């Protein structure tokens, strides 16, 4: 008998097909009344497949009394109620590492874009403004100071990318990371004070909410740029909008927002802001690697009783 899985939210179509071929999967997102469905059928499912985007809250985990395993698509896990899962003895996996390169690549793409005005210059050409004048001078990237907030796997990949740009790197995280060549800064504010570019690469969730506060943005200063490829929740978005509108920081490049897909209206009119729709991991290669890892975790759990990439 195939294990019975509940699918919460849409997944990459190749992953949906692969899961359907190997498991007895039911798409909760197709149910008109998910609560009523769970009340009737919740006890049938031993596995839950979900994503970092939709997660799994305490109510969903409680509604699945036979649940043993949760496999999530994405590295972030602030939307998964790990405490409820732990209490129930449910094991949980995410998709770390396979997205480090693409997320770091995009962080650098954003950094260069906001410093050199690539998107703004593209709009300038398309508007026909080149016929009427020259594009203003921008800011050099090579040789500058790169501050990384959160030196996990993605943060370290970003730091390594910077060697090609001869940048000086420092970082701040909960505690100093052993055996890395980069200097630790004791606070987000001191890192921002030092940096020309502050890249947010830490985990989301309650522990990092609004870590990039009005004070940190003030420390970054009128020549500093903010780049966020982590979670919108890490940045106090209201404070960021004021800092940008009042030119108290030089610019921002954002792949993530506090209430996705809502983007603060004030940012749309600013030329020193780059806005992306949460696409850092969004290449075909990386999304497929993430899908493969979700499948590998489910297979490993149901055949060997252990996950490939459990969330510690
Ligand atoms: C995903 C992400 O696109 O991995 C994560 O945590 O934020 C992205 O890579 C998305 O969240 C998957 O649902």
PDB file of C-alpha atoms and ligand atoms in Angstrom:
ATOM      1  CA  UNK A   1       0.000   0.000   0.000  1.00  0.00           C
ATOM      2  CA  UNK A   2       1.276   3.453  -0.935  1.00  0.00           C
ATOM      3  CA  UNK A   3       1.662   5.863   1.997  1.00  0.00           C
ATOM      4  CA  UNK A   4      -1.143   8.437   2.103  1.00  0.00           C
ATOM      5  CA  UNK A   5       0.128  12.038   1.836  1.00  0.00           C
ATOM      6  CA  UNK A   6      -1.649  15.339   2.165  1.00  0.00           C
ATOM      7  CA  UNK A   7      -0.434  18.123  -0.131  1.00  0.00           C
ATOM      8  CA  UNK A   8      -0.813  21.635   1.304  1.00  0.00           C
ATOM      9  CA  UNK A   9      -0.600  24.351  -1.401  1.00  0.00           C
ATOM     10  CA  UNK A  10       0.611  24.034  -4.977  1.00  0.00           C
ATOM     11  CA  UNK A  11       4.085  22.669  -5.718  1.00  0.00           C
ATOM     12  CA  UNK A  12       6.311  22.620  -8.795  1.00  0.00           C
ATOM     13  CA  UNK A  13       4.268  20.646 -11.347  1.00  0.00           C
ATOM     14  CA  UNK A  14       7.054  18.074 -11.883  1.00  0.00           C
ATOM     15  CA  UNK A  15       7.094  17.465  -8.121  1.00  0.00           C
ATOM     16  CA  UNK A  16       3.308  17.110  -7.973  1.00  0.00           C
ATOM     17  CA  UNK A  17       3.520  14.520 -10.768  1.00  0.00           C
ATOM     18  CA  UNK A  18       6.416  12.616  -9.166  1.00  0.00           C
ATOM     19  CA  UNK A  19       4.661  12.488  -5.792  1.00  0.00           C
ATOM     20  CA  UNK A  20       1.395  11.354  -7.377  1.00  0.00           C
ATOM     21  CA  UNK A  21       3.255   8.508  -9.117  1.00  0.00           C
ATOM     22  CA  UNK A  22       4.754   7.153  -5.885  1.00  0.00           C
ATOM     23  CA  UNK A  23       2.302   8.071  -3.149  1.00  0.00           C
ATOM     24  CA  UNK A  24      -1.411   8.148  -2.528  1.00  0.00           C
ATOM     25  CA  UNK A  25      -1.533  11.948  -2.402  1.00  0.00           C
ATOM     26  CA  UNK A  26      -4.524  14.172  -1.758  1.00  0.00           C
ATOM     27  CA  UNK A  27      -4.411  17.891  -2.666  1.00  0.00           C
ATOM     28  CA  UNK A  28      -5.870  19.840   0.270  1.00  0.00           C
ATOM     29  CA  UNK A  29      -5.738  22.997  -1.853  1.00  0.00           C
ATOM     30  CA  UNK A  30      -8.496  21.567  -4.088  1.00  0.00           C
ATOM     31  CA  UNK A  31     -10.921  21.226  -1.186  1.00  0.00           C
ATOM     32  CA  UNK A  32     -13.632  23.887  -1.064  1.00  0.00           C
ATOM     33  CA  UNK A  33     -13.921  23.405   2.707  1.00  0.00           C
ATOM     34  CA  UNK A  34     -10.505  22.208   3.958  1.00  0.00           C
ATOM     35  CA  UNK A  35     -11.607  22.215   7.632  1.00  0.00           C
ATOM     36  CA  UNK A  36     -14.545  19.913   6.920  1.00  0.00           C
ATOM     37  CA  UNK A  37     -12.308  17.652   4.825  1.00  0.00           C
ATOM     38  CA  UNK A  38      -9.702  17.452   7.607  1.00  0.00           C
ATOM     39  CA  UNK A  39     -12.363  16.708  10.229  1.00  0.00           C
ATOM     40  CA  UNK A  40     -13.542  13.743   8.143  1.00  0.00           C
ATOM     41  CA  UNK A  41     -10.261  12.450   6.654  1.00  0.00           C
ATOM     42  CA  UNK A  42      -7.425  13.954   8.746  1.00  0.00           C
ATOM     43  CA  UNK A  43      -6.564  10.643  10.422  1.00  0.00           C
ATOM     44  CA  UNK A  44      -5.813   8.966   7.060  1.00  0.00           C
ATOM     45  CA  UNK A  45      -2.529  10.804   6.409  1.00  0.00           C
ATOM     46  CA  UNK A  46       0.917   9.723   7.559  1.00  0.00           C
ATOM     47  CA  UNK A  47       2.764  12.399   5.529  1.00  0.00           C
ATOM     48  CA  UNK A  48       2.342  16.087   4.730  1.00  0.00           C
ATOM     49  CA  UNK A  49       4.053  17.744   1.785  1.00  0.00           C
ATOM     50  CA  UNK A  50       4.133  21.528   1.850  1.00  0.00           C
ATOM     51  CA  UNK A  51       6.348  24.516   1.064  1.00  0.00           C
ATOM     52  CA  UNK A  52       8.141  27.323   2.880  1.00  0.00           C
ATOM     53  CA  UNK A  53       5.479  29.631   1.434  1.00  0.00           C
ATOM     54  CA  UNK A  54       2.373  27.987   2.945  1.00  0.00           C
ATOM     55  CA  UNK A  55       4.050  26.021   5.763  1.00  0.00           C
ATOM     56  CA  UNK A  56       2.135  23.981   8.327  1.00  0.00           C
ATOM     57  CA  UNK A  57       0.626  25.611  11.396  1.00  0.00           C
ATOM     58  CA  UNK A  58      -0.332  24.021  14.724  1.00  0.00           C
ATOM     59  CA  UNK A  59      -3.992  23.646  13.663  1.00  0.00           C
ATOM     60  CA  UNK A  60      -3.073  21.655  10.547  1.00  0.00           C
ATOM     61  CA  UNK A  61      -0.641  19.421  12.443  1.00  0.00           C
ATOM     62  CA  UNK A  62      -3.291  18.815  15.130  1.00  0.00           C
ATOM     63  CA  UNK A  63      -5.851  17.932  12.457  1.00  0.00           C
ATOM     64  CA  UNK A  64      -3.604  15.058  11.256  1.00  0.00           C
ATOM     65  CA  UNK A  65      -3.447  12.628  14.216  1.00  0.00           C
ATOM     66  CA  UNK A  66      -1.565   9.876  12.300  1.00  0.00           C
ATOM     67  CA  UNK A  67       1.041  12.291  10.899  1.00  0.00           C
ATOM     68  CA  UNK A  68       4.655  11.059  11.008  1.00  0.00           C
ATOM     69  CA  UNK A  69       6.550  13.217   8.515  1.00  0.00           C
ATOM     70  CA  UNK A  70       6.436  16.701   6.973  1.00  0.00           C
ATOM     71  CA  UNK A  71       8.494  17.368   3.810  1.00  0.00           C
ATOM     72  CA  UNK A  72       8.726  21.039   2.901  1.00  0.00           C
ATOM     73  CA  UNK A  73       9.826  22.632  -0.383  1.00  0.00           C
ATOM     74  CA  UNK A  74      12.141  25.536   0.497  1.00  0.00           C
ATOM     75  CA  UNK A  75      14.905  26.187   2.991  1.00  0.00           C
ATOM     76  CA  UNK A  76      13.038  28.638   5.247  1.00  0.00           C
ATOM     77  CA  UNK A  77      10.948  27.056   7.972  1.00  0.00           C
ATOM     78  CA  UNK A  78       9.432  29.933   9.924  1.00  0.00           C
ATOM     79  CA  UNK A  79       6.009  28.947   8.556  1.00  0.00           C
ATOM     80  CA  UNK A  80       6.329  25.403   9.929  1.00  0.00           C
ATOM     81  CA  UNK A  81       5.269  24.927  13.545  1.00  0.00           C
ATOM     82  CA  UNK A  82       8.301  22.854  14.567  1.00  0.00           C
ATOM     83  CA  UNK A  83       7.289  22.892  18.230  1.00  0.00           C
ATOM     84  CA  UNK A  84       3.922  21.218  17.494  1.00  0.00           C
ATOM     85  CA  UNK A  85       5.679  18.704  15.239  1.00  0.00           C
ATOM     86  CA  UNK A  86       8.293  17.901  17.905  1.00  0.00           C
ATOM     87  CA  UNK A  87       5.661  17.437  20.593  1.00  0.00           C
ATOM     88  CA  UNK A  88       3.847  14.965  18.361  1.00  0.00           C
ATOM     89  CA  UNK A  89       7.070  13.149  17.323  1.00  0.00           C
ATOM     90  CA  UNK A  90       6.613  14.269  13.701  1.00  0.00           C
ATOM     91  CA  UNK A  91       9.911  14.625  11.786  1.00  0.00           C
ATOM     92  CA  UNK A  92      10.352  17.565   9.383  1.00  0.00           C
ATOM     93  CA  UNK A  93      12.592  18.187   6.369  1.00  0.00           C
ATOM     94  CA  UNK A  94      13.399  21.273   4.273  1.00  0.00           C
ATOM     95  CA  UNK A  95      15.589  21.777   1.163  1.00  0.00           C
ATOM     96  CA  UNK A  96      18.886  23.354   2.283  1.00  0.00           C
ATOM     97  CA  UNK A  97      22.062  23.876   0.239  1.00  0.00           C
ATOM     98  CA  UNK A  98      20.687  23.154  -3.247  1.00  0.00           C
ATOM     99  CA  UNK A  99      19.540  26.780  -3.535  1.00  0.00           C
ATOM    100  CA  UNK A 100      22.629  28.505  -2.071  1.00  0.00           C
ATOM    101  CA  UNK A 101      24.202  29.304  -5.439  1.00  0.00           C
ATOM    102  CA  UNK A 102      21.126  30.762  -7.105  1.00  0.00           C
ATOM    103  CA  UNK A 103      20.175  32.820  -4.047  1.00  0.00           C
ATOM    104  CA  UNK A 104      23.745  34.148  -3.750  1.00  0.00           C
ATOM    105  CA  UNK A 105      23.853  34.887  -7.491  1.00  0.00           C
ATOM    106  CA  UNK A 106      20.648  36.890  -7.209  1.00  0.00           C
ATOM    107  CA  UNK A 107      21.923  38.733  -4.125  1.00  0.00           C
ATOM    108  CA  UNK A 108      24.873  39.901  -6.216  1.00  0.00           C
ATOM    109  CA  UNK A 109      22.616  40.702  -9.152  1.00  0.00           C
ATOM    110  CA  UNK A 110      20.521  42.905  -6.877  1.00  0.00           C
ATOM    111  CA  UNK A 111      23.581  44.500  -5.294  1.00  0.00           C
ATOM    112  CA  UNK A 112      25.068  45.475  -8.654  1.00  0.00           C
ATOM    113  CA  UNK A 113      21.681  46.551  -9.970  1.00  0.00           C
ATOM    114  CA  UNK A 114      20.927  48.929  -7.110  1.00  0.00           C
ATOM    115  CA  UNK A 115      24.486  50.353  -7.018  1.00  0.00           C
ATOM    116  CA  UNK A 116      24.911  50.824 -10.764  1.00  0.00           C
ATOM    117  CA  UNK A 117      21.257  51.568 -11.509  1.00  0.00           C
ATOM    118  CA  UNK A 118      20.817  48.757 -14.047  1.00  0.00           C
ATOM    119  CA  UNK A 119      17.004  48.566 -13.791  1.00  0.00           C
ATOM    120  CA  UNK A 120      16.725  52.346 -13.559  1.00  0.00           C
ATOM    121  CA  UNK A 121      18.990  52.795 -16.616  1.00  0.00           C
ATOM    122  CA  UNK A 122      16.928  50.244 -18.528  1.00  0.00           C
ATOM    123  CA  UNK A 123      13.783  52.253 -17.746  1.00  0.00           C
ATOM    124  CA  UNK A 124      15.679  55.393 -18.821  1.00  0.00           C
ATOM    125  CA  UNK A 125      16.469  53.884 -22.242  1.00  0.00           C
ATOM    126  CA  UNK A 126      12.948  52.507 -22.720  1.00  0.00           C
ATOM    127  CA  UNK A 127      11.398  55.911 -21.881  1.00  0.00           C
ATOM    128  CA  UNK A 128      13.512  57.481 -24.633  1.00  0.00           C
ATOM    129  CA  UNK A 129      15.338  59.655 -22.063  1.00  0.00           C
ATOM    130  CA  UNK A 130      18.742  58.819 -23.586  1.00  0.00           C
ATOM    131  CA  UNK A 131      17.826  60.973 -26.579  1.00  0.00           C
ATOM    132  CA  UNK A 132      17.398  63.918 -24.220  1.00  0.00           C
ATOM    133  CA  UNK A 133      20.356  63.538 -21.874  1.00  0.00           C
ATOM    134  CA  UNK A 134      22.792  61.292 -20.048  1.00  0.00           C
ATOM    135  CA  UNK A 135      22.109  58.866 -17.224  1.00  0.00           C
ATOM    136  CA  UNK A 136      23.369  60.127 -13.849  1.00  0.00           C
ATOM    137  CA  UNK A 137      26.558  58.709 -12.326  1.00  0.00           C
ATOM    138  CA  UNK A 138      26.139  55.773  -9.962  1.00  0.00           C
ATOM    139  CA  UNK A 139      28.154  53.947  -7.258  1.00  0.00           C
ATOM    140  CA  UNK A 140      31.162  51.659  -7.660  1.00  0.00           C
ATOM    141  CA  UNK A 141      30.835  48.082  -6.371  1.00  0.00           C
ATOM    142  CA  UNK A 142      34.359  46.584  -6.591  1.00  0.00           C
ATOM    143  CA  UNK A 143      36.536  47.062  -3.553  1.00  0.00           C
ATOM    144  CA  UNK A 144      33.660  48.197  -1.310  1.00  0.00           C
ATOM    145  CA  UNK A 145      32.565  46.959   2.123  1.00  0.00           C
ATOM    146  CA  UNK A 146      30.029  44.140   2.196  1.00  0.00           C
ATOM    147  CA  UNK A 147      28.158  43.508   5.454  1.00  0.00           C
ATOM    148  CA  UNK A 148      26.280  40.210   5.674  1.00  0.00           C
ATOM    149  CA  UNK A 149      23.532  39.778   8.228  1.00  0.00           C
ATOM    150  CA  UNK A 150      23.313  36.038   8.937  1.00  0.00           C
ATOM    151  CA  UNK A 151      26.322  33.924   7.967  1.00  0.00           C
ATOM    152  CA  UNK A 152      24.573  30.610   7.329  1.00  0.00           C
ATOM    153  CA  UNK A 153      25.008  28.563   4.179  1.00  0.00           C
ATOM    154  CA  UNK A 154      23.571  31.281   1.923  1.00  0.00           C
ATOM    155  CA  UNK A 155      25.438  34.101   3.696  1.00  0.00           C
ATOM    156  CA  UNK A 156      28.740  32.253   3.302  1.00  0.00           C
ATOM    157  CA  UNK A 157      28.077  31.655  -0.397  1.00  0.00           C
ATOM    158  CA  UNK A 158      27.438  35.388  -0.842  1.00  0.00           C
ATOM    159  CA  UNK A 159      30.666  36.174   1.048  1.00  0.00           C
ATOM    160  CA  UNK A 160      32.645  33.874  -1.270  1.00  0.00           C
ATOM    161  CA  UNK A 161      31.116  35.521  -4.373  1.00  0.00           C
ATOM    162  CA  UNK A 162      32.436  38.879  -3.159  1.00  0.00           C
ATOM    163  CA  UNK A 163      36.074  37.771  -3.555  1.00  0.00           C
ATOM    164  CA  UNK A 164      35.703  38.301  -7.303  1.00  0.00           C
ATOM    165  CA  UNK A 165      34.816  41.917  -6.572  1.00  0.00           C
ATOM    166  CA  UNK A 166      37.706  42.371  -4.104  1.00  0.00           C
ATOM    167  CA  UNK A 167      35.247  43.407  -1.417  1.00  0.00           C
ATOM    168  CA  UNK A 168      36.022  43.580   2.266  1.00  0.00           C
ATOM    169  CA  UNK A 169      33.518  41.369   4.165  1.00  0.00           C
ATOM    170  CA  UNK A 170      32.205  41.486   7.717  1.00  0.00           C
ATOM    171  CA  UNK A 171      29.147  39.804   9.189  1.00  0.00           C
ATOM    172  CA  UNK A 172      26.817  39.728  12.140  1.00  0.00           C
ATOM    173  CA  UNK A 173      24.924  36.675  13.357  1.00  0.00           C
ATOM    174  CA  UNK A 174      23.675  35.351  16.715  1.00  0.00           C
ATOM    175  CA  UNK A 175      27.212  34.223  17.494  1.00  0.00           C
ATOM    176  CA  UNK A 176      30.582  34.271  15.703  1.00  0.00           C
ATOM    177  CA  UNK A 177      30.929  31.479  13.131  1.00  0.00           C
ATOM    178  CA  UNK A 178      34.079  29.380  13.675  1.00  0.00           C
ATOM    179  CA  UNK A 179      36.697  28.913  10.943  1.00  0.00           C
ATOM    180  CA  UNK A 180      35.601  31.648   8.542  1.00  0.00           C
ATOM    181  CA  UNK A 181      37.961  34.365   7.275  1.00  0.00           C
ATOM    182  CA  UNK A 182      35.476  37.224   7.752  1.00  0.00           C
ATOM    183  CA  UNK A 183      35.346  39.646  10.685  1.00  0.00           C
ATOM    184  CA  UNK A 184      32.444  39.415  13.141  1.00  0.00           C
ATOM    185  CA  UNK A 185      30.548  42.564  14.124  1.00  0.00           C
ATOM    186  CA  UNK A 186      28.804  42.503  17.496  1.00  0.00           C
ATOM    187  CA  UNK A 187      25.516  44.046  16.313  1.00  0.00           C
ATOM    188  CA  UNK A 188      23.445  44.658  13.208  1.00  0.00           C
ATOM    189  CA  UNK A 189      23.883  48.412  13.791  1.00  0.00           C
ATOM    190  CA  UNK A 190      27.690  48.258  13.952  1.00  0.00           C
ATOM    191  CA  UNK A 191      27.728  46.098  10.811  1.00  0.00           C
ATOM    192  CA  UNK A 192      25.489  48.636   9.023  1.00  0.00           C
ATOM    193  CA  UNK A 193      27.648  51.521  10.228  1.00  0.00           C
ATOM    194  CA  UNK A 194      30.728  49.857   8.695  1.00  0.00           C
ATOM    195  CA  UNK A 195      29.146  48.543   5.467  1.00  0.00           C
ATOM    196  CA  UNK A 196      28.600  50.137   2.072  1.00  0.00           C
ATOM    197  CA  UNK A 197      26.228  47.263   1.221  1.00  0.00           C
ATOM    198  CA  UNK A 198      24.186  45.465   3.891  1.00  0.00           C
ATOM    199  CA  UNK A 199      22.883  42.115   2.640  1.00  0.00           C
ATOM    200  CA  UNK A 200      20.200  40.375   4.701  1.00  0.00           C
ATOM    201  CA  UNK A 201      20.706  36.590   4.586  1.00  0.00           C
ATOM    202  CA  UNK A 202      19.430  35.374   7.960  1.00  0.00           C
ATOM    203  CA  UNK A 203      16.435  33.159   8.739  1.00  0.00           C
ATOM    204  CA  UNK A 204      12.989  34.690   9.153  1.00  0.00           C
ATOM    205  CA  UNK A 205      10.628  34.160  12.096  1.00  0.00           C
ATOM    206  CA  UNK A 206      10.105  35.774  15.498  1.00  0.00           C
ATOM    207  CA  UNK A 207      13.799  35.782  16.495  1.00  0.00           C
ATOM    208  CA  UNK A 208      14.861  38.071  13.625  1.00  0.00           C
ATOM    209  CA  UNK A 209      11.702  40.168  13.222  1.00  0.00           C
ATOM    210  CA  UNK A 210      12.631  43.791  12.440  1.00  0.00           C
ATOM    211  CA  UNK A 211      16.324  43.133  13.131  1.00  0.00           C
ATOM    212  CA  UNK A 212      16.919  45.749  10.444  1.00  0.00           C
ATOM    213  CA  UNK A 213      15.276  48.531  12.442  1.00  0.00           C
ATOM    214  CA  UNK A 214      15.074  52.290  11.948  1.00  0.00           C
ATOM    215  CA  UNK A 215      18.294  52.534  13.986  1.00  0.00           C
ATOM    216  CA  UNK A 216      20.124  50.022  11.749  1.00  0.00           C
ATOM    217  CA  UNK A 217      19.003  51.910   8.634  1.00  0.00           C
ATOM    218  CA  UNK A 218      20.200  55.153  10.208  1.00  0.00           C
ATOM    219  CA  UNK A 219      23.579  53.481  10.790  1.00  0.00           C
ATOM    220  CA  UNK A 220      23.729  52.339   7.162  1.00  0.00           C
ATOM    221  CA  UNK A 221      23.491  56.016   6.253  1.00  0.00           C
ATOM    222  CA  UNK A 222      22.914  58.083   3.113  1.00  0.00           C
ATOM    223  CA  UNK A 223      25.630  56.271   1.106  1.00  0.00           C
ATOM    224  CA  UNK A 224      24.611  52.754   2.177  1.00  0.00           C
ATOM    225  CA  UNK A 225      22.519  50.229   0.261  1.00  0.00           C
ATOM    226  CA  UNK A 226      20.261  47.501   1.686  1.00  0.00           C
ATOM    227  CA  UNK A 227      19.793  44.182  -0.143  1.00  0.00           C
ATOM    228  CA  UNK A 228      17.282  41.618   1.160  1.00  0.00           C
ATOM    229  CA  UNK A 229      17.055  38.060  -0.190  1.00  0.00           C
ATOM    230  CA  UNK A 230      16.002  36.523   3.146  1.00  0.00           C
ATOM    231  CA  UNK A 231      12.572  37.363   4.540  1.00  0.00           C
ATOM    232  CA  UNK A 232      10.603  40.603   4.486  1.00  0.00           C
ATOM    233  CA  UNK A 233       9.944  40.203   8.223  1.00  0.00           C
ATOM    234  CA  UNK A 234      13.631  40.825   9.035  1.00  0.00           C
ATOM    235  CA  UNK A 235      13.314  44.450   7.884  1.00  0.00           C
ATOM    236  CA  UNK A 236      11.022  47.034   9.490  1.00  0.00           C
ATOM    237  CA  UNK A 237       9.351  47.855   6.175  1.00  0.00           C
ATOM    238  CA  UNK A 238       7.724  51.098   7.402  1.00  0.00           C
ATOM    239  CA  UNK A 239      11.131  52.329   8.618  1.00  0.00           C
ATOM    240  CA  UNK A 240      12.676  51.311   5.287  1.00  0.00           C
ATOM    241  CA  UNK A 241      10.025  53.193   3.301  1.00  0.00           C
ATOM    242  CA  UNK A 242      10.697  56.361   5.358  1.00  0.00           C
ATOM    243  CA  UNK A 243      14.477  55.980   5.072  1.00  0.00           C
ATOM    244  CA  UNK A 244      14.214  55.596   1.284  1.00  0.00           C
ATOM    245  CA  UNK A 245      11.628  58.347   0.799  1.00  0.00           C
ATOM    246  CA  UNK A 246      13.718  60.769   2.877  1.00  0.00           C
ATOM    247  CA  UNK A 247      16.967  59.654   1.163  1.00  0.00           C
ATOM    248  CA  UNK A 248      18.478  58.621   4.501  1.00  0.00           C
ATOM    249  CA  UNK A 249      19.878  55.512   2.767  1.00  0.00           C
ATOM    250  CA  UNK A 250      21.167  55.378  -0.824  1.00  0.00           C
ATOM    251  CA  UNK A 251      18.917  52.589  -2.089  1.00  0.00           C
ATOM    252  CA  UNK A 252      17.435  49.160  -1.554  1.00  0.00           C
ATOM    253  CA  UNK A 253      17.100  45.977  -3.587  1.00  0.00           C
ATOM    254  CA  UNK A 254      14.407  43.660  -2.301  1.00  0.00           C
ATOM    255  CA  UNK A 255      13.371  40.161  -3.294  1.00  0.00           C
ATOM    256  CA  UNK A 256      11.137  39.734  -0.228  1.00  0.00           C
ATOM    257  CA  UNK A 257       8.494  41.799   1.580  1.00  0.00           C
ATOM    258  CA  UNK A 258       6.587  41.763   4.845  1.00  0.00           C
ATOM    259  CA  UNK A 259       3.200  40.973   3.267  1.00  0.00           C
ATOM    260  CA  UNK A 260       3.911  39.251  -0.042  1.00  0.00           C
ATOM    261  CA  UNK A 261       2.710  39.808  -2.681  1.00  0.00           C
ATOM    262  CA  UNK A 262       1.935  43.324  -1.377  1.00  0.00           C
ATOM    263  CA  UNK A 263       4.695  45.850  -2.085  1.00  0.00           C
ATOM    264  CA  UNK A 264       4.512  49.235  -0.332  1.00  0.00           C
ATOM    265  CA  UNK A 265       3.019  51.712  -2.803  1.00  0.00           C
ATOM    266  CA  UNK A 266       5.627  54.373  -1.959  1.00  0.00           C
ATOM    267  CA  UNK A 267       8.443  52.165  -3.282  1.00  0.00           C
ATOM    268  CA  UNK A 268       6.967  51.850  -6.769  1.00  0.00           C
ATOM    269  CA  UNK A 269       7.837  55.442  -7.654  1.00  0.00           C
ATOM    270  CA  UNK A 270      11.452  55.351  -6.394  1.00  0.00           C
ATOM    271  CA  UNK A 271      14.211  54.842  -8.969  1.00  0.00           C
ATOM    272  CA  UNK A 272      16.811  53.853  -6.342  1.00  0.00           C
ATOM    273  CA  UNK A 273      14.826  50.751  -5.374  1.00  0.00           C
ATOM    274  CA  UNK A 274      14.862  47.377  -7.134  1.00  0.00           C
ATOM    275  CA  UNK A 275      11.779  45.236  -6.530  1.00  0.00           C
ATOM    276  CA  UNK A 276      11.594  41.523  -7.306  1.00  0.00           C
ATOM    277  CA  UNK A 277       8.756  39.012  -6.723  1.00  0.00           C
ATOM    278  CA  UNK A 278      10.606  36.539  -4.406  1.00  0.00           C
ATOM    279  CA  UNK A 279      12.577  34.812  -7.167  1.00  0.00           C
ATOM    280  CA  UNK A 280      16.013  34.209  -5.617  1.00  0.00           C
ATOM    281  CA  UNK A 281      15.756  30.402  -5.841  1.00  0.00           C
ATOM    282  CA  UNK A 282      13.598  30.601  -8.962  1.00  0.00           C
ATOM    283  CA  UNK A 283      15.690  28.992 -11.679  1.00  0.00           C
ATOM    284  CA  UNK A 284      14.551  25.790 -13.381  1.00  0.00           C
ATOM    285  CA  UNK A 285      17.702  24.001 -12.217  1.00  0.00           C
ATOM    286  CA  UNK A 286      17.417  24.999  -8.570  1.00  0.00           C
ATOM    287  CA  UNK A 287      13.663  24.533  -8.262  1.00  0.00           C
ATOM    288  CA  UNK A 288      14.079  21.039  -9.761  1.00  0.00           C
ATOM    289  CA  UNK A 289      16.896  20.289  -7.293  1.00  0.00           C
ATOM    290  CA  UNK A 290      14.598  21.425  -4.469  1.00  0.00           C
ATOM    291  CA  UNK A 291      11.818  19.195  -5.832  1.00  0.00           C
ATOM    292  CA  UNK A 292      14.229  16.248  -6.067  1.00  0.00           C
ATOM    293  CA  UNK A 293      15.212  16.772  -2.448  1.00  0.00           C
ATOM    294  CA  UNK A 294      11.577  16.837  -1.270  1.00  0.00           C
ATOM    295  CA  UNK A 295      11.035  13.538  -3.058  1.00  0.00           C
ATOM    296  CA  UNK A 296      14.297  12.072  -1.728  1.00  0.00           C
ATOM    297  CA  UNK A 297      13.222  12.959   1.820  1.00  0.00           C
ATOM    298  CA  UNK A 298       9.817  11.302   1.411  1.00  0.00           C
ATOM    299  CA  UNK A 299      11.309   8.178  -0.163  1.00  0.00           C
ATOM    300  CA  UNK A 300      14.006   7.939   2.479  1.00  0.00           C
ATOM    301  CA  UNK A 301      11.491   8.353   5.294  1.00  0.00           C
ATOM    302  CA  UNK A 302       9.042   5.768   3.976  1.00  0.00           C
ATOM    303  CA  UNK A 303      11.708   3.176   3.021  1.00  0.00           C
ATOM    304  CA  UNK A 304      14.461   3.705   5.625  1.00  0.00           C
ATOM    305  CA  UNK A 305      12.645   5.554   8.392  1.00  0.00           C
ATOM    306  CA  UNK A 306      14.921   8.600   8.225  1.00  0.00           C
ATOM    307  CA  UNK A 307      15.056  11.935   6.405  1.00  0.00           C
ATOM    308  CA  UNK A 308      17.883  13.073   4.117  1.00  0.00           C
ATOM    309  CA  UNK A 309      17.774  16.696   5.282  1.00  0.00           C
ATOM    310  CA  UNK A 310      15.941  16.896   8.605  1.00  0.00           C
ATOM    311  CA  UNK A 311      15.495  20.304  10.202  1.00  0.00           C
ATOM    312  CA  UNK A 312      17.621  19.997  13.349  1.00  0.00           C
TER     313      UNK A 312
HETATM  314  C1  LIG B   1      10.991  29.380  -2.185  1.00  0.00           C
HETATM  315  C2  LIG B   1      12.249  30.320  -0.204  1.00  0.00           C
HETATM  316  O1  LIG B   1      10.780  29.899  -3.436  1.00  0.00           O
HETATM  317  O2  LIG B   1      13.439  28.338   0.157  1.00  0.00           O
HETATM  318  C3  LIG B   1      12.844  29.272   0.659  1.00  0.00           C
HETATM  319  O3  LIG B   1      12.742  29.405   1.892  1.00  0.00           O
HETATM  320  O4  LIG B   1      11.876  31.349   0.229  1.00  0.00           O
HETATM  321  C4  LIG B   1      12.172  30.096  -1.653  1.00  0.00           C
HETATM  322  O5  LIG B   1      13.279  29.404  -2.102  1.00  0.00           O
HETATM  323  C5  LIG B   1       9.678  29.378  -1.581  1.00  0.00           C
HETATM  324  O6  LIG B   1       9.564  29.918  -0.349  1.00  0.00           O
HETATM  325  C6  LIG B   1       9.141  27.973  -1.633  1.00  0.00           C
HETATM  326  O7  LIG B   1       7.886  27.914  -1.157  1.00  0.00           O
END
